[in-house]
PDB file of C-alpha atoms in Angstrom:
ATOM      1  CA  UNK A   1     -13.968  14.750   2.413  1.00  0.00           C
ATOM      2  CA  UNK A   2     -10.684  16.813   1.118  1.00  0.00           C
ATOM      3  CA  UNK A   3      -9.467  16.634  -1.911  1.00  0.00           C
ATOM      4  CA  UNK A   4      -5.747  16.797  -2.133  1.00  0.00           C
ATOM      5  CA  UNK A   5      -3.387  17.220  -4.879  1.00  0.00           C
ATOM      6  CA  UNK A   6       0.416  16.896  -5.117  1.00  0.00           C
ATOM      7  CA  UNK A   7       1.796  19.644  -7.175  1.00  0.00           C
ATOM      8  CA  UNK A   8       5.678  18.523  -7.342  1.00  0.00           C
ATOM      9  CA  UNK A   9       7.536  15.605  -6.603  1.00  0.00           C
ATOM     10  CA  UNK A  10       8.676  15.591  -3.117  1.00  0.00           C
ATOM     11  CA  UNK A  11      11.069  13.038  -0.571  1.00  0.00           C
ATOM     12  CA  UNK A  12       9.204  12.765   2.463  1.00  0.00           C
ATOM     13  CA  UNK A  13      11.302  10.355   5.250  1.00  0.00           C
ATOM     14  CA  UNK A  14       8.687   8.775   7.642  1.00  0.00           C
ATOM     15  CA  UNK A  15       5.608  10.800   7.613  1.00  0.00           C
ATOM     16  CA  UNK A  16       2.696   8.142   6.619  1.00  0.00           C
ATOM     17  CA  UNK A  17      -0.324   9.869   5.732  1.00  0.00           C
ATOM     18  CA  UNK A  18      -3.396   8.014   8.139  1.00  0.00           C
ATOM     19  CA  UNK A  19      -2.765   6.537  11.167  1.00  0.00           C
ATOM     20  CA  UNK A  20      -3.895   3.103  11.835  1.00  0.00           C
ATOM     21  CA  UNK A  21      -2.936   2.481  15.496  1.00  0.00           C
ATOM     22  CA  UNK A  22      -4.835   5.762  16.493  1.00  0.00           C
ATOM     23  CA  UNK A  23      -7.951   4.980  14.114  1.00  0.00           C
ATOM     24  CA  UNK A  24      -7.182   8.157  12.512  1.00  0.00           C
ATOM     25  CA  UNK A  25      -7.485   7.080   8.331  1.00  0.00           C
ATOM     26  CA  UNK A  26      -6.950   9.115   5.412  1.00  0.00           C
ATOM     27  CA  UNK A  27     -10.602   9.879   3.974  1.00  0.00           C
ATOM     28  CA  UNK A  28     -10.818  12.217   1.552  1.00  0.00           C
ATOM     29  CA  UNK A  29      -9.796  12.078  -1.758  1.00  0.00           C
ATOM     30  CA  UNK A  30      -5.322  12.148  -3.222  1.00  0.00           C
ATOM     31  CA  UNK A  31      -4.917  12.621  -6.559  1.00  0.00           C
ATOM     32  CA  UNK A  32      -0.916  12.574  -7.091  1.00  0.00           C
ATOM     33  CA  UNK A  33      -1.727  14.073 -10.914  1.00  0.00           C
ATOM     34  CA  UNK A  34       0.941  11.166 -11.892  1.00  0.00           C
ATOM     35  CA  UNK A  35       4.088  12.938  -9.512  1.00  0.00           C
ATOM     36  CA  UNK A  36       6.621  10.881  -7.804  1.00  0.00           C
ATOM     37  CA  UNK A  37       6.800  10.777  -3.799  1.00  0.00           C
ATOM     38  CA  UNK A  38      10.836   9.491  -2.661  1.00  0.00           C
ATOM     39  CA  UNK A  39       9.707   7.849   0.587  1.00  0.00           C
ATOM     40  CA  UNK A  40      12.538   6.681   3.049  1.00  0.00           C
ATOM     41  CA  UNK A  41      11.483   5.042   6.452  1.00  0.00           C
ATOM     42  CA  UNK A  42      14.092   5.474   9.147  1.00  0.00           C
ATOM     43  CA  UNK A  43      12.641   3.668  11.212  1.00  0.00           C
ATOM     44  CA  UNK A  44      12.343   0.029  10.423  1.00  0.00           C
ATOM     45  CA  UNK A  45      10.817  -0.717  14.164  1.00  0.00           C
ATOM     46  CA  UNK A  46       7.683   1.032  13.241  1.00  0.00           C
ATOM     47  CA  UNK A  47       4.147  -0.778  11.841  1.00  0.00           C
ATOM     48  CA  UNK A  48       1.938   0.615   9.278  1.00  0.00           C
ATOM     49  CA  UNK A  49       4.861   2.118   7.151  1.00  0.00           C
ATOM     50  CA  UNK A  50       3.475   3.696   3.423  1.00  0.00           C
ATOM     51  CA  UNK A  51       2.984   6.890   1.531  1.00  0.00           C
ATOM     52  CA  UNK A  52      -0.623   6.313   2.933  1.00  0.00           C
ATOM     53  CA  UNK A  53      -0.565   4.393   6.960  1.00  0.00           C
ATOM     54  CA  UNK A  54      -3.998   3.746   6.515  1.00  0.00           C
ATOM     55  CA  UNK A  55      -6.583   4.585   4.232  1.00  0.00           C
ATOM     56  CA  UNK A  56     -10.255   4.492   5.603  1.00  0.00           C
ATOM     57  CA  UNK A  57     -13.591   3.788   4.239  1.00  0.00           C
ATOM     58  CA  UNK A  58     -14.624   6.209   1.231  1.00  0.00           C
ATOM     59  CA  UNK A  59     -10.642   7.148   0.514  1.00  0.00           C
ATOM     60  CA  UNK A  60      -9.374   6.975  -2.806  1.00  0.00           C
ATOM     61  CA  UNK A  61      -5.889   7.417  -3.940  1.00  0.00           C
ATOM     62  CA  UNK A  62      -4.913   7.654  -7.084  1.00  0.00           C
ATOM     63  CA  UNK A  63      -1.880   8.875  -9.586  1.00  0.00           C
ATOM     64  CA  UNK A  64       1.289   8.632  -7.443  1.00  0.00           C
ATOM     65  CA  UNK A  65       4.380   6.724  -7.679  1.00  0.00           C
ATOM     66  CA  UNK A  66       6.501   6.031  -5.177  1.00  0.00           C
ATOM     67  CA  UNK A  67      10.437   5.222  -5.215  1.00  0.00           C
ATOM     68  CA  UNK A  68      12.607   4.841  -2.010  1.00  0.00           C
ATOM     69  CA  UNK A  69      12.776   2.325   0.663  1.00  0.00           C
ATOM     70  CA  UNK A  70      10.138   1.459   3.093  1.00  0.00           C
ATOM     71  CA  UNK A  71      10.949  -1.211   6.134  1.00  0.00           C
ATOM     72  CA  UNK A  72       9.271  -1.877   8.912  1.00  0.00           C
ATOM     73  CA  UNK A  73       8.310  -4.334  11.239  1.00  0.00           C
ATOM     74  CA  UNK A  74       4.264  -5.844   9.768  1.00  0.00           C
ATOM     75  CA  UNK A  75       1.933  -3.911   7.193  1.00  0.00           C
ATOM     76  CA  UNK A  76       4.498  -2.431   5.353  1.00  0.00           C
ATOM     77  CA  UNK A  77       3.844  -1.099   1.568  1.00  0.00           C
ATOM     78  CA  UNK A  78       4.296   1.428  -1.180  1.00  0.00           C
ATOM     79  CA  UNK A  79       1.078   3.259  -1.559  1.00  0.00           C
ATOM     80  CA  UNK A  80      -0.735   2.148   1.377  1.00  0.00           C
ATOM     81  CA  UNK A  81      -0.331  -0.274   4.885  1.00  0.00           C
ATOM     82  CA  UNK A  82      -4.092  -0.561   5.828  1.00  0.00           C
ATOM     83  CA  UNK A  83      -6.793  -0.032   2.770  1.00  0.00           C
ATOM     84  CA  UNK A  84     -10.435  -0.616   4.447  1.00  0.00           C
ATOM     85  CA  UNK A  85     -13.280   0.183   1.995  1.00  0.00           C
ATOM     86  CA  UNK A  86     -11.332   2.731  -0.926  1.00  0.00           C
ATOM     87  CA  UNK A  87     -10.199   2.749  -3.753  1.00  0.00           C
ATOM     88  CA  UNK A  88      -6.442   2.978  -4.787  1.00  0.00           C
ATOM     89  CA  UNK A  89      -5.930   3.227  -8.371  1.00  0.00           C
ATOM     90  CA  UNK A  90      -3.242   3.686 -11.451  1.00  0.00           C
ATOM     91  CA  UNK A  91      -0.554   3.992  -8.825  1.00  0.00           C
ATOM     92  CA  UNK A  92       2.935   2.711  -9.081  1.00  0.00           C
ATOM     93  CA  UNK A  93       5.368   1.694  -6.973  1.00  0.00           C
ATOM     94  CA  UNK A  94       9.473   1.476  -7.457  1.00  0.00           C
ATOM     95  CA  UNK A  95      10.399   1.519  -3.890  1.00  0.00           C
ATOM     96  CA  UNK A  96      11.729  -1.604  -2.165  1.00  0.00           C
ATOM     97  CA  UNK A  97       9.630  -2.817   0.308  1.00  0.00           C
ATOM     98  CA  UNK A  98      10.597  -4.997   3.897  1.00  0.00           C
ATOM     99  CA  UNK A  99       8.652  -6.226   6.376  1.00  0.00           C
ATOM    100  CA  UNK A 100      10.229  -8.083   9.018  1.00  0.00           C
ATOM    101  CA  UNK A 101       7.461  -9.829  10.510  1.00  0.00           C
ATOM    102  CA  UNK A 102       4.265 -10.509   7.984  1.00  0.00           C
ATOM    103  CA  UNK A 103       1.537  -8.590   5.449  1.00  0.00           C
ATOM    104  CA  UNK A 104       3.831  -6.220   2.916  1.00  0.00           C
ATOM    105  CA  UNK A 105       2.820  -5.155  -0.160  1.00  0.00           C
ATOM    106  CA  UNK A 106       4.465  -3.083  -3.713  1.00  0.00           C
ATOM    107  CA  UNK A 107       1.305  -1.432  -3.663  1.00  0.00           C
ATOM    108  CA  UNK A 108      -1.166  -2.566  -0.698  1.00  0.00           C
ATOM    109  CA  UNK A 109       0.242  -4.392   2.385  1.00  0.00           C
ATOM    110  CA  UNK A 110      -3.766  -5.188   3.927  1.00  0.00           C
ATOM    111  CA  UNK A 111      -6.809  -4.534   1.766  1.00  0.00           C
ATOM    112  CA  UNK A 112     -10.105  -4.841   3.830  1.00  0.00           C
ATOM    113  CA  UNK A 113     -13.033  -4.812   1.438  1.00  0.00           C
ATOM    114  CA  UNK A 114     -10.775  -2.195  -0.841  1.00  0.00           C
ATOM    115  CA  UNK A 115     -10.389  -1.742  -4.693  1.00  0.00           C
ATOM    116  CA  UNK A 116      -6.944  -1.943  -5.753  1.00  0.00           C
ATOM    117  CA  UNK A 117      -7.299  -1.871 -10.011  1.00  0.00           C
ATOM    118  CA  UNK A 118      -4.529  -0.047 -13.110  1.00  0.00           C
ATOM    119  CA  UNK A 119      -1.247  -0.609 -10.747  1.00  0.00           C
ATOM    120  CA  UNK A 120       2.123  -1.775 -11.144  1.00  0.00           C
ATOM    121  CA  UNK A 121       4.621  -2.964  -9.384  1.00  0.00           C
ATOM    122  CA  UNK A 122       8.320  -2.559 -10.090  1.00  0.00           C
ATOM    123  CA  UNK A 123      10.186  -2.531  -6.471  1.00  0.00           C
ATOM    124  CA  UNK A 124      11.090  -5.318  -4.423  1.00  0.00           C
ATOM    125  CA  UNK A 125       9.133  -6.896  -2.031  1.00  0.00           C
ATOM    126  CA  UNK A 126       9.733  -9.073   1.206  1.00  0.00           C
ATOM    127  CA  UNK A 127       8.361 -10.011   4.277  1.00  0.00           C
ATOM    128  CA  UNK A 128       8.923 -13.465   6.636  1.00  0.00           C
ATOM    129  CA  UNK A 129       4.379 -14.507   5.375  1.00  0.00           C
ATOM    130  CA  UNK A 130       1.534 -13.070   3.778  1.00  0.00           C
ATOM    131  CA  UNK A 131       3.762 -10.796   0.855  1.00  0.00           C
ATOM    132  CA  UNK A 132       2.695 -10.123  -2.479  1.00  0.00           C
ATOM    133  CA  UNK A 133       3.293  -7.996  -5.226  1.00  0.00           C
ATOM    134  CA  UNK A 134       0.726  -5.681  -5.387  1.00  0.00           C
ATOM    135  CA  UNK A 135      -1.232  -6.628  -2.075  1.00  0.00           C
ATOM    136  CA  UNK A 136       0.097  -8.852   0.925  1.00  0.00           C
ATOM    137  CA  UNK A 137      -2.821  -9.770   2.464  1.00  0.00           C
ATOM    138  CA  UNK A 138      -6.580  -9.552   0.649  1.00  0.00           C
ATOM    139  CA  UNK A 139      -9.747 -10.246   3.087  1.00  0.00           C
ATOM    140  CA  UNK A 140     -13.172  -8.765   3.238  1.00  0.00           C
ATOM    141  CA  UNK A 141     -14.837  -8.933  -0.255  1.00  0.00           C
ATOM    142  CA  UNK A 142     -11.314  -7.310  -1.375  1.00  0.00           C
ATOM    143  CA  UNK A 143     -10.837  -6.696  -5.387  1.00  0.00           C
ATOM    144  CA  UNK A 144      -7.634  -6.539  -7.381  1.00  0.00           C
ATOM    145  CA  UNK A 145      -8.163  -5.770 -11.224  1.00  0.00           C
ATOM    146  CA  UNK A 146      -5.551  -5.507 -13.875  1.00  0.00           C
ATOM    147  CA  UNK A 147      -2.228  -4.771 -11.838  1.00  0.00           C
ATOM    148  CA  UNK A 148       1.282  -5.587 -12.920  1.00  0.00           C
ATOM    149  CA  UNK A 149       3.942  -7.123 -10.876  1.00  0.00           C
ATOM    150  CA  UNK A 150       6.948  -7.274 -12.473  1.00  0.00           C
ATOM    151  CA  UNK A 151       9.567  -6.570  -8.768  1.00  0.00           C
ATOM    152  CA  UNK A 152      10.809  -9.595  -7.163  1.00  0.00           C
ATOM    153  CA  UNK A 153       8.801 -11.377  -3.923  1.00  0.00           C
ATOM    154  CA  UNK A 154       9.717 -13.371  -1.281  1.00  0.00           C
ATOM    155  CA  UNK A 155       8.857 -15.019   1.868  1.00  0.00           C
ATOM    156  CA  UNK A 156       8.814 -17.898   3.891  1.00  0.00           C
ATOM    157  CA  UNK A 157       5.074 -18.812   3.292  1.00  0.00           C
ATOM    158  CA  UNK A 158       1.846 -17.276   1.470  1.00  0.00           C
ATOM    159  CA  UNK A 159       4.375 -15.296  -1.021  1.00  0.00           C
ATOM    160  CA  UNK A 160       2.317 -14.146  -4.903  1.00  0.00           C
ATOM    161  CA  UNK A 161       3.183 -12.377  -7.329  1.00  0.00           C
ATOM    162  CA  UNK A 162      -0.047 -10.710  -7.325  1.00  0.00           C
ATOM    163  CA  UNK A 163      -1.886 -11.564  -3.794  1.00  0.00           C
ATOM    164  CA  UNK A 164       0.163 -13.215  -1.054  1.00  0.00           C
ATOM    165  CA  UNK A 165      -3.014 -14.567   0.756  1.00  0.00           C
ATOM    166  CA  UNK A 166      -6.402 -14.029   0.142  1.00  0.00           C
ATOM    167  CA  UNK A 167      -9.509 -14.888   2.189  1.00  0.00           C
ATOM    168  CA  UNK A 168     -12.549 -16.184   0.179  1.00  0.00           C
ATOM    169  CA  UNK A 169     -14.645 -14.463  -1.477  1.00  0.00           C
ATOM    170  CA  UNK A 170     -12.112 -12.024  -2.788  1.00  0.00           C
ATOM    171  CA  UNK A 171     -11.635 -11.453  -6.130  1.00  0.00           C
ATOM    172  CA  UNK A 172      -8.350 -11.480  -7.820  1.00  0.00           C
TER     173      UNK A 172
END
């Protein structure tokens, strides 16, 4: 597992970190020591759109904020499109977040048995289903402790403040 640390704010413009239609996940461990990231996606055709594409089992982010504007077509968020099995914590997101199809996020668009605790939320979010504030979609045993949405949500159906949709046995 690396360990990586961001050591100024930067604008990065479609360059995901993970990528979850190879099976390739971020691992290790990103500790944004409480910088900003300006994220703009170009390319709103594109799925898994995030600072973080996908973040894989034993992953933890932590201590970034993002600002921008991230669209996209499905799993579209601020932090990070696909969390399976990490941990993302006190992260914040500003930018404004679109999905055109389903499952966006302000912080986590799909969180598979992930910990997503200490975030906020301040950007807008939309997608057409399954959009939320902090997480879009929660399945898997998935935990969300003491975040803050305060951006505005919608959707057509399974729109939260919090959670758009979550599976049982989650815990919200």
């Amino acid at each position: 597992n690396e360990v990586c640390a961001a050591f100024a704010s930067v604008s990065v413009a479609d360059a995901p970190i993970g990528d979850a239609s190879a099976g390739r996940g971020f691992k290790g461990t990103f500790d944004g020591q409480n910088y900003t990231v300006e994220f703009w996606s170009a390319d709103d055709a594109q799925w898994y759109r995030a600072l973080f594409g996908y973040a894989a089992k034993g992953a933890t982010i932590r201590n970034v904020t993002v600002t921008g504007s991230i669209d996209g077509v499905s799993v579209i968020a601020g932090i990070c499109a696909r969390a399976e099995n990490c941990l993302i914590e006190s992260c914040r997101n500003c930018a404004d977040i679109g999905g055109s199809s389903q499952e966006s996020g302000g912080i986590v668009a799909m969180a598979r048995a992930a910990t997503v605790r200490n975030c906020v939320n301040t950007g807008i979010v939309q997608s057409s289903s399954w959009c939320g504030g902090i997480v879009g979609y929660a399945q898997n045993s998935a935990t969300v402790d003491d975040c803050i949405n305060i951006g505005k949500v919608t959707g057509a159906t399974f729109v939260g403040g919090i959670v758009g949709y979550t599976e049982p046995k989650c815990t919200v």
